[in-house]
Tab-separated table of N, CA and C in Angstrom:
chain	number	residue	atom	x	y	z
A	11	UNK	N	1.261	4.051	9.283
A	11	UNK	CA	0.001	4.756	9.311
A	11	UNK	C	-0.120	5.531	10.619
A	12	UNK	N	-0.780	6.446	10.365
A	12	UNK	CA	-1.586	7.412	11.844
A	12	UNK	C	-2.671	6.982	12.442
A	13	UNK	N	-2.698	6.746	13.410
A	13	UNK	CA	-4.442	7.079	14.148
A	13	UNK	C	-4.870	8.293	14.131
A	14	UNK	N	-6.469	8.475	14.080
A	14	UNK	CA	-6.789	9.523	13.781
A	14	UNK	C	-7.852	8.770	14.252
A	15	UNK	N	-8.933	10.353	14.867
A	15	UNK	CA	-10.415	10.073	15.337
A	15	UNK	C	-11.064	10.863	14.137
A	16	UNK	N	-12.273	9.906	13.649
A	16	UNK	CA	-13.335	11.034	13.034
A	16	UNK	C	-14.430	11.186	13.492
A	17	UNK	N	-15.455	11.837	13.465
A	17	UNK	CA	-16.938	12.072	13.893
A	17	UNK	C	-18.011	11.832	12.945
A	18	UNK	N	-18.743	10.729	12.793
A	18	UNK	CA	-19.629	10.225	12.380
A	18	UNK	C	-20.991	10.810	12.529
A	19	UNK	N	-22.073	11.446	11.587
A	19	UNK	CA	-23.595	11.181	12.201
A	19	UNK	C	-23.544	9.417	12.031
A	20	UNK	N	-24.896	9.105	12.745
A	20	UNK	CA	-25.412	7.559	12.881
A	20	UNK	C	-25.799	7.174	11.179
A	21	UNK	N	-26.527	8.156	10.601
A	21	UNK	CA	-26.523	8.062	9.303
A	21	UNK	C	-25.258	7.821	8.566
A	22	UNK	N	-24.151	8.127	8.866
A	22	UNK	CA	-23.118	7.952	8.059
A	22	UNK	C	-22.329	6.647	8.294
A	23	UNK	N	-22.602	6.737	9.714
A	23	UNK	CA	-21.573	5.326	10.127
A	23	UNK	C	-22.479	4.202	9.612
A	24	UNK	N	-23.917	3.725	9.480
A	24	UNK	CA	-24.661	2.778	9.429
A	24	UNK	C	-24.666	2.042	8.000
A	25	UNK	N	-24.017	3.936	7.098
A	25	UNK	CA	-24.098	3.598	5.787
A	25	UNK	C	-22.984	3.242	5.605
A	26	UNK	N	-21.480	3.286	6.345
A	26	UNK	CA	-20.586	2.653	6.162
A	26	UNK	C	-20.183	1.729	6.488
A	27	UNK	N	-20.878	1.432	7.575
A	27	UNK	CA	-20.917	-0.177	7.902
A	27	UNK	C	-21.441	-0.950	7.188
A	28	UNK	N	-22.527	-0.717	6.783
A	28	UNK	CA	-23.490	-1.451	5.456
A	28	UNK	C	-22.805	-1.711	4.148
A	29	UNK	N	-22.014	-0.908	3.736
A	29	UNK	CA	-21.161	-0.926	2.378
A	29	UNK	C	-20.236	-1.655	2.996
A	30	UNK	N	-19.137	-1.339	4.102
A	30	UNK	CA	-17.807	-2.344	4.109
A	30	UNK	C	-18.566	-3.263	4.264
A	31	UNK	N	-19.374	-4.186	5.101
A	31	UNK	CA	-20.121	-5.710	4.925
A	31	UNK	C	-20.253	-6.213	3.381
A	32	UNK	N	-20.720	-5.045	2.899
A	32	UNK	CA	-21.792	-5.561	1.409
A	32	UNK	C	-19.745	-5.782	0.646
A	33	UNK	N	-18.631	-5.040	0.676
A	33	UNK	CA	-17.881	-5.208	0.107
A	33	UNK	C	-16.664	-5.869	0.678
A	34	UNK	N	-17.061	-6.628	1.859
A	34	UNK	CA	-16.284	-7.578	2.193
A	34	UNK	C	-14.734	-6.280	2.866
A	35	UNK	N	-15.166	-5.506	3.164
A	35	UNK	CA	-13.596	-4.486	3.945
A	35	UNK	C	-14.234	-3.864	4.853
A	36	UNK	N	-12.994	-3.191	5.584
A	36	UNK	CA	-12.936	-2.777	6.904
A	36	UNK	C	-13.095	-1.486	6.335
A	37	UNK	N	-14.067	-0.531	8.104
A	37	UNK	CA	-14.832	0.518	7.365
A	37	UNK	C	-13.451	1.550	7.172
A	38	UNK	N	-12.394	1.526	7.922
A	38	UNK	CA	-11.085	2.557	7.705
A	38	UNK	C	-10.322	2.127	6.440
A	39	UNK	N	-10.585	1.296	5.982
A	39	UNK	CA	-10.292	0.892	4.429
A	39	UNK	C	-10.865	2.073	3.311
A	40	UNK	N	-11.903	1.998	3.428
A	40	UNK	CA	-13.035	2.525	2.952
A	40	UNK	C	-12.674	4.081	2.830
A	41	UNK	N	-12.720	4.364	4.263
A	41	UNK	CA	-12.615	5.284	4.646
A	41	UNK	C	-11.156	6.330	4.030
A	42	UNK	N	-10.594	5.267	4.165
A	42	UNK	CA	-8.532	5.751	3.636
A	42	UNK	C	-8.715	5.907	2.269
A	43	UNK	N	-9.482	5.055	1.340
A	43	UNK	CA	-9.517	5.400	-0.102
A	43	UNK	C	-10.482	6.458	-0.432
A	44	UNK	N	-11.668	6.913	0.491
A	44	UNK	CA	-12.280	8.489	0.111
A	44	UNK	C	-11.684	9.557	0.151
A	45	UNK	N	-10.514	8.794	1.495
A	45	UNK	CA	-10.071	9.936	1.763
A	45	UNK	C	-8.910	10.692	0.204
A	46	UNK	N	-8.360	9.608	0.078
A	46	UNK	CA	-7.251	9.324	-0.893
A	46	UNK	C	-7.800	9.931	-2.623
A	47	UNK	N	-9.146	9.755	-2.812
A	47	UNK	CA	-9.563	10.211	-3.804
A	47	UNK	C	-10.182	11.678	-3.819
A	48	UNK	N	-10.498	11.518	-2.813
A	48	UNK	CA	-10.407	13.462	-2.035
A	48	UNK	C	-9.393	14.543	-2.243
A	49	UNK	N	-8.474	13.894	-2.342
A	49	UNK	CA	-7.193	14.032	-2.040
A	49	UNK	C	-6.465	14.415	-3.830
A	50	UNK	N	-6.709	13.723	-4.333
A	50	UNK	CA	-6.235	13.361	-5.724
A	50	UNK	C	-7.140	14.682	-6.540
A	51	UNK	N	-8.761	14.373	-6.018
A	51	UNK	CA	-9.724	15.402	-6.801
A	51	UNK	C	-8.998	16.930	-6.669
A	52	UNK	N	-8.860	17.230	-5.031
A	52	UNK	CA	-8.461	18.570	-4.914
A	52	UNK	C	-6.946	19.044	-5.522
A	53	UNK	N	-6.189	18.002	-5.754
A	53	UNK	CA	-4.664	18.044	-6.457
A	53	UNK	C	-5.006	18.583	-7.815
A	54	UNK	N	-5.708	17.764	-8.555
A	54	UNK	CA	-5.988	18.424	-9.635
A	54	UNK	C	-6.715	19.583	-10.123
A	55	UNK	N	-7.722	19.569	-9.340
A	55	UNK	CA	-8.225	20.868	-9.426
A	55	UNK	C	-6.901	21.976	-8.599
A	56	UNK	N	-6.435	22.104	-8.174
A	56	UNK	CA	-4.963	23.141	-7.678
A	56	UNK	C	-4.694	23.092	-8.923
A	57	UNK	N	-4.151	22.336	-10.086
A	57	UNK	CA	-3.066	22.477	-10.608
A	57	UNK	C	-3.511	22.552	-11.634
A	58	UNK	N	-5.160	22.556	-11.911
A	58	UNK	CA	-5.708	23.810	-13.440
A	58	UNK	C	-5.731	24.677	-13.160
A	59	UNK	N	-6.172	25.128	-12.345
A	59	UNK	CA	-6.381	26.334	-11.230
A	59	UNK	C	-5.243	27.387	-11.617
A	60	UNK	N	-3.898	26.463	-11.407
A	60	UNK	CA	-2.643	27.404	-11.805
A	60	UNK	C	-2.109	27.124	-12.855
A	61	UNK	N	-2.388	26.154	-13.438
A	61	UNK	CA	-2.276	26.528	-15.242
A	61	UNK	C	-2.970	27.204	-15.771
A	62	UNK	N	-4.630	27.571	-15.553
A	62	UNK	CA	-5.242	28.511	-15.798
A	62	UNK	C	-4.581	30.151	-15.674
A	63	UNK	N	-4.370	30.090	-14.589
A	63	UNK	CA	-3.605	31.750	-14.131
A	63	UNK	C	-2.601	31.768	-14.758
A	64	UNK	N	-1.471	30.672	-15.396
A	64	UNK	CA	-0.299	30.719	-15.443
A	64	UNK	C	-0.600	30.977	-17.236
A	65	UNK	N	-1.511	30.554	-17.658
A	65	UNK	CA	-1.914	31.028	-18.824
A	65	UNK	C	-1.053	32.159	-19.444
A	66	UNK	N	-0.655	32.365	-20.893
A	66	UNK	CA	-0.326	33.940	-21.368
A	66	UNK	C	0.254	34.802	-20.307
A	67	UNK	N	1.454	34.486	-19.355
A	67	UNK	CA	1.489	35.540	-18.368
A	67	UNK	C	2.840	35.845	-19.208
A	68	UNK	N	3.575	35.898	-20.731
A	68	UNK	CA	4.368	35.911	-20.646
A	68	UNK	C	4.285	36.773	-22.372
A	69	UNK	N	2.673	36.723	-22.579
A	69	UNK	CA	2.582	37.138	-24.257
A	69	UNK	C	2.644	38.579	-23.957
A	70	UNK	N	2.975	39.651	-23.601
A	70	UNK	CA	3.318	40.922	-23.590
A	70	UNK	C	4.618	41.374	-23.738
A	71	UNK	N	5.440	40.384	-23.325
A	71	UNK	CA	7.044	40.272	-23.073
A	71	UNK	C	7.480	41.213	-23.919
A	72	UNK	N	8.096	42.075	-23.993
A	72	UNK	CA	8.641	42.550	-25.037
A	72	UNK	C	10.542	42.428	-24.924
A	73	UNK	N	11.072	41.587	-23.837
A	73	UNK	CA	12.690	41.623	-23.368
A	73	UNK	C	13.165	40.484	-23.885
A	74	UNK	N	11.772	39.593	-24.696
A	74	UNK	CA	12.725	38.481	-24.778
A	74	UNK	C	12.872	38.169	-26.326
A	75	UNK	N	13.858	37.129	-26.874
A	75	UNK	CA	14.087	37.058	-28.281
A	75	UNK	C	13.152	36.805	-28.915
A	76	UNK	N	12.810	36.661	-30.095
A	76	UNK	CA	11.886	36.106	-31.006
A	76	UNK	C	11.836	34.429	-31.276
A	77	UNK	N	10.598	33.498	-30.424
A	77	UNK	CA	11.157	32.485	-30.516
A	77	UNK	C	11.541	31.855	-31.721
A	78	UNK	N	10.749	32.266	-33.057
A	78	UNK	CA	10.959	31.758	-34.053
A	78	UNK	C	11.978	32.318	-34.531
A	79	UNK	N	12.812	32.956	-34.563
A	79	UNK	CA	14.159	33.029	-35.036
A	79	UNK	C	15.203	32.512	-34.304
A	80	UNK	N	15.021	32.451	-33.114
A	80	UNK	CA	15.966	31.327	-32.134
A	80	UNK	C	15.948	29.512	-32.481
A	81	UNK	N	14.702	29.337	-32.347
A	81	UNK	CA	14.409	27.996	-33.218
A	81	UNK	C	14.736	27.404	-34.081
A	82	UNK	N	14.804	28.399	-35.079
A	82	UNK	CA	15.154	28.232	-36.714
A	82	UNK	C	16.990	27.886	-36.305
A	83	UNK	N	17.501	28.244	-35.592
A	83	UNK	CA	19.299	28.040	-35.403
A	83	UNK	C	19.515	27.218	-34.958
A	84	UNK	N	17.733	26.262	-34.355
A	84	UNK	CA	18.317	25.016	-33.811
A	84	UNK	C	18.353	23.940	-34.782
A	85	UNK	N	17.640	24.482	-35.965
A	85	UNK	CA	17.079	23.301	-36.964
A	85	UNK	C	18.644	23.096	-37.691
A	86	UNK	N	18.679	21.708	-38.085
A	86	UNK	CA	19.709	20.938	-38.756
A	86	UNK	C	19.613	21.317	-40.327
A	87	UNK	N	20.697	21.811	-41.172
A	87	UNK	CA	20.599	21.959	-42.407
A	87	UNK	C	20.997	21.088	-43.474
Protein backbone atom coordinates (compact mmCIF):
# COMPACT_ATOMS: atom_id res chain seq x y z
CA UNK A 1 0.00 0.00 0.00
CA UNK A 2 0.80 3.91 -0.33
CA UNK A 3 0.50 6.60 2.16
CA UNK A 4 -1.34 9.26 1.09
CA UNK A 5 -2.69 12.55 2.90
CA UNK A 6 -6.35 13.60 2.42
CA UNK A 7 -8.18 16.80 3.53
CA UNK A 8 -11.16 16.42 5.51
CA UNK A 9 -14.00 19.22 6.40
CA UNK A 10 -14.82 18.44 10.35
CA UNK A 11 -18.17 17.47 8.90
CA UNK A 12 -16.74 14.75 6.97
CA UNK A 13 -14.22 13.36 9.27
CA UNK A 14 -16.89 13.23 12.33
CA UNK A 15 -19.13 11.45 9.87
CA UNK A 16 -16.47 9.02 9.25
CA UNK A 17 -15.48 8.42 12.39
CA UNK A 18 -19.04 7.83 13.46
CA UNK A 19 -19.67 5.14 10.72
CA UNK A 20 -16.13 3.25 11.12
CA UNK A 21 -17.19 2.99 15.15
CA UNK A 22 -20.89 2.16 14.25
CA UNK A 23 -19.14 -0.60 11.71
CA UNK A 24 -16.57 -1.86 13.79
CA UNK A 25 -13.40 -0.59 10.92
CA UNK A 26 -10.76 1.65 10.55
CA UNK A 27 -11.67 5.01 8.96
CA UNK A 28 -8.82 4.26 5.87
CA UNK A 29 -10.68 1.02 5.44
CA UNK A 30 -13.61 2.82 4.70
CA UNK A 31 -12.05 5.17 3.06
CA UNK A 32 -9.97 2.53 0.48
CA UNK A 33 -13.37 0.89 -0.41
CA UNK A 34 -15.06 4.50 -1.57
CA UNK A 35 -12.31 4.98 -2.97
CA UNK A 36 -12.32 1.54 -4.85
CA UNK A 37 -16.01 1.86 -5.79
CA UNK A 38 -15.24 5.29 -7.24
CA UNK A 39 -13.03 3.76 -9.09
CA UNK A 40 -15.06 0.81 -10.56
CA UNK A 41 -18.21 3.52 -11.12
CA UNK A 42 -15.91 5.73 -13.37
CA UNK A 43 -14.44 2.36 -15.26
CA UNK A 44 -17.65 1.66 -16.35
CA UNK A 45 -18.99 4.57 -17.23
CA UNK A 46 -15.44 4.99 -19.69
CA UNK A 47 -16.28 1.91 -21.25
CA UNK A 48 -20.13 2.74 -22.37
CA UNK A 49 -18.94 5.86 -23.13
CA UNK A 50 -16.77 4.03 -25.85
CA UNK A 51 -19.03 1.43 -26.79
CA UNK A 52 -21.44 4.07 -27.31
CA UNK A 53 -19.05 5.99 -29.87
CA UNK A 54 -17.75 2.73 -31.05
CA UNK A 55 -21.31 2.04 -32.05
CA UNK A 56 -22.02 1.53 -36.14
CA UNK A 57 -18.57 3.06 -36.90
CA UNK A 58 -18.24 0.38 -39.43
CA UNK A 59 -22.07 0.24 -41.17
CA UNK A 60 -21.01 2.47 -44.20
CA UNK A 61 -18.09 0.18 -45.08
CA UNK A 62 -18.38 -0.41 -48.42
CA UNK A 63 -14.40 -2.44 -48.73
CA UNK A 64 -15.46 -5.13 -46.86
CA UNK A 65 -17.09 -8.68 -47.83
CA UNK A 66 -20.60 -9.44 -47.29
CA UNK A 67 -20.80 -10.96 -43.89
CA UNK A 68 -23.52 -13.19 -44.75
CA UNK A 69 -22.01 -14.80 -47.57
CA UNK A 70 -18.69 -15.34 -45.76
CA UNK A 71 -20.61 -17.04 -42.91
CA UNK A 72 -22.63 -19.21 -44.92
CA UNK A 73 -18.84 -21.04 -46.00
CA UNK A 74 -18.40 -21.46 -42.50
CA UNK A 75 -21.57 -23.48 -41.96
CA UNK A 76 -21.11 -27.41 -42.00
CA UNK A 77 -23.13 -29.27 -44.76
Amino acid sequence: MVRTQIYLTERQRDQLAAIAEACGKKQSELIRKAVDQLIDQAGSSRRDTVLREAAGIWKNREDLPDFKTVRRGWDRN
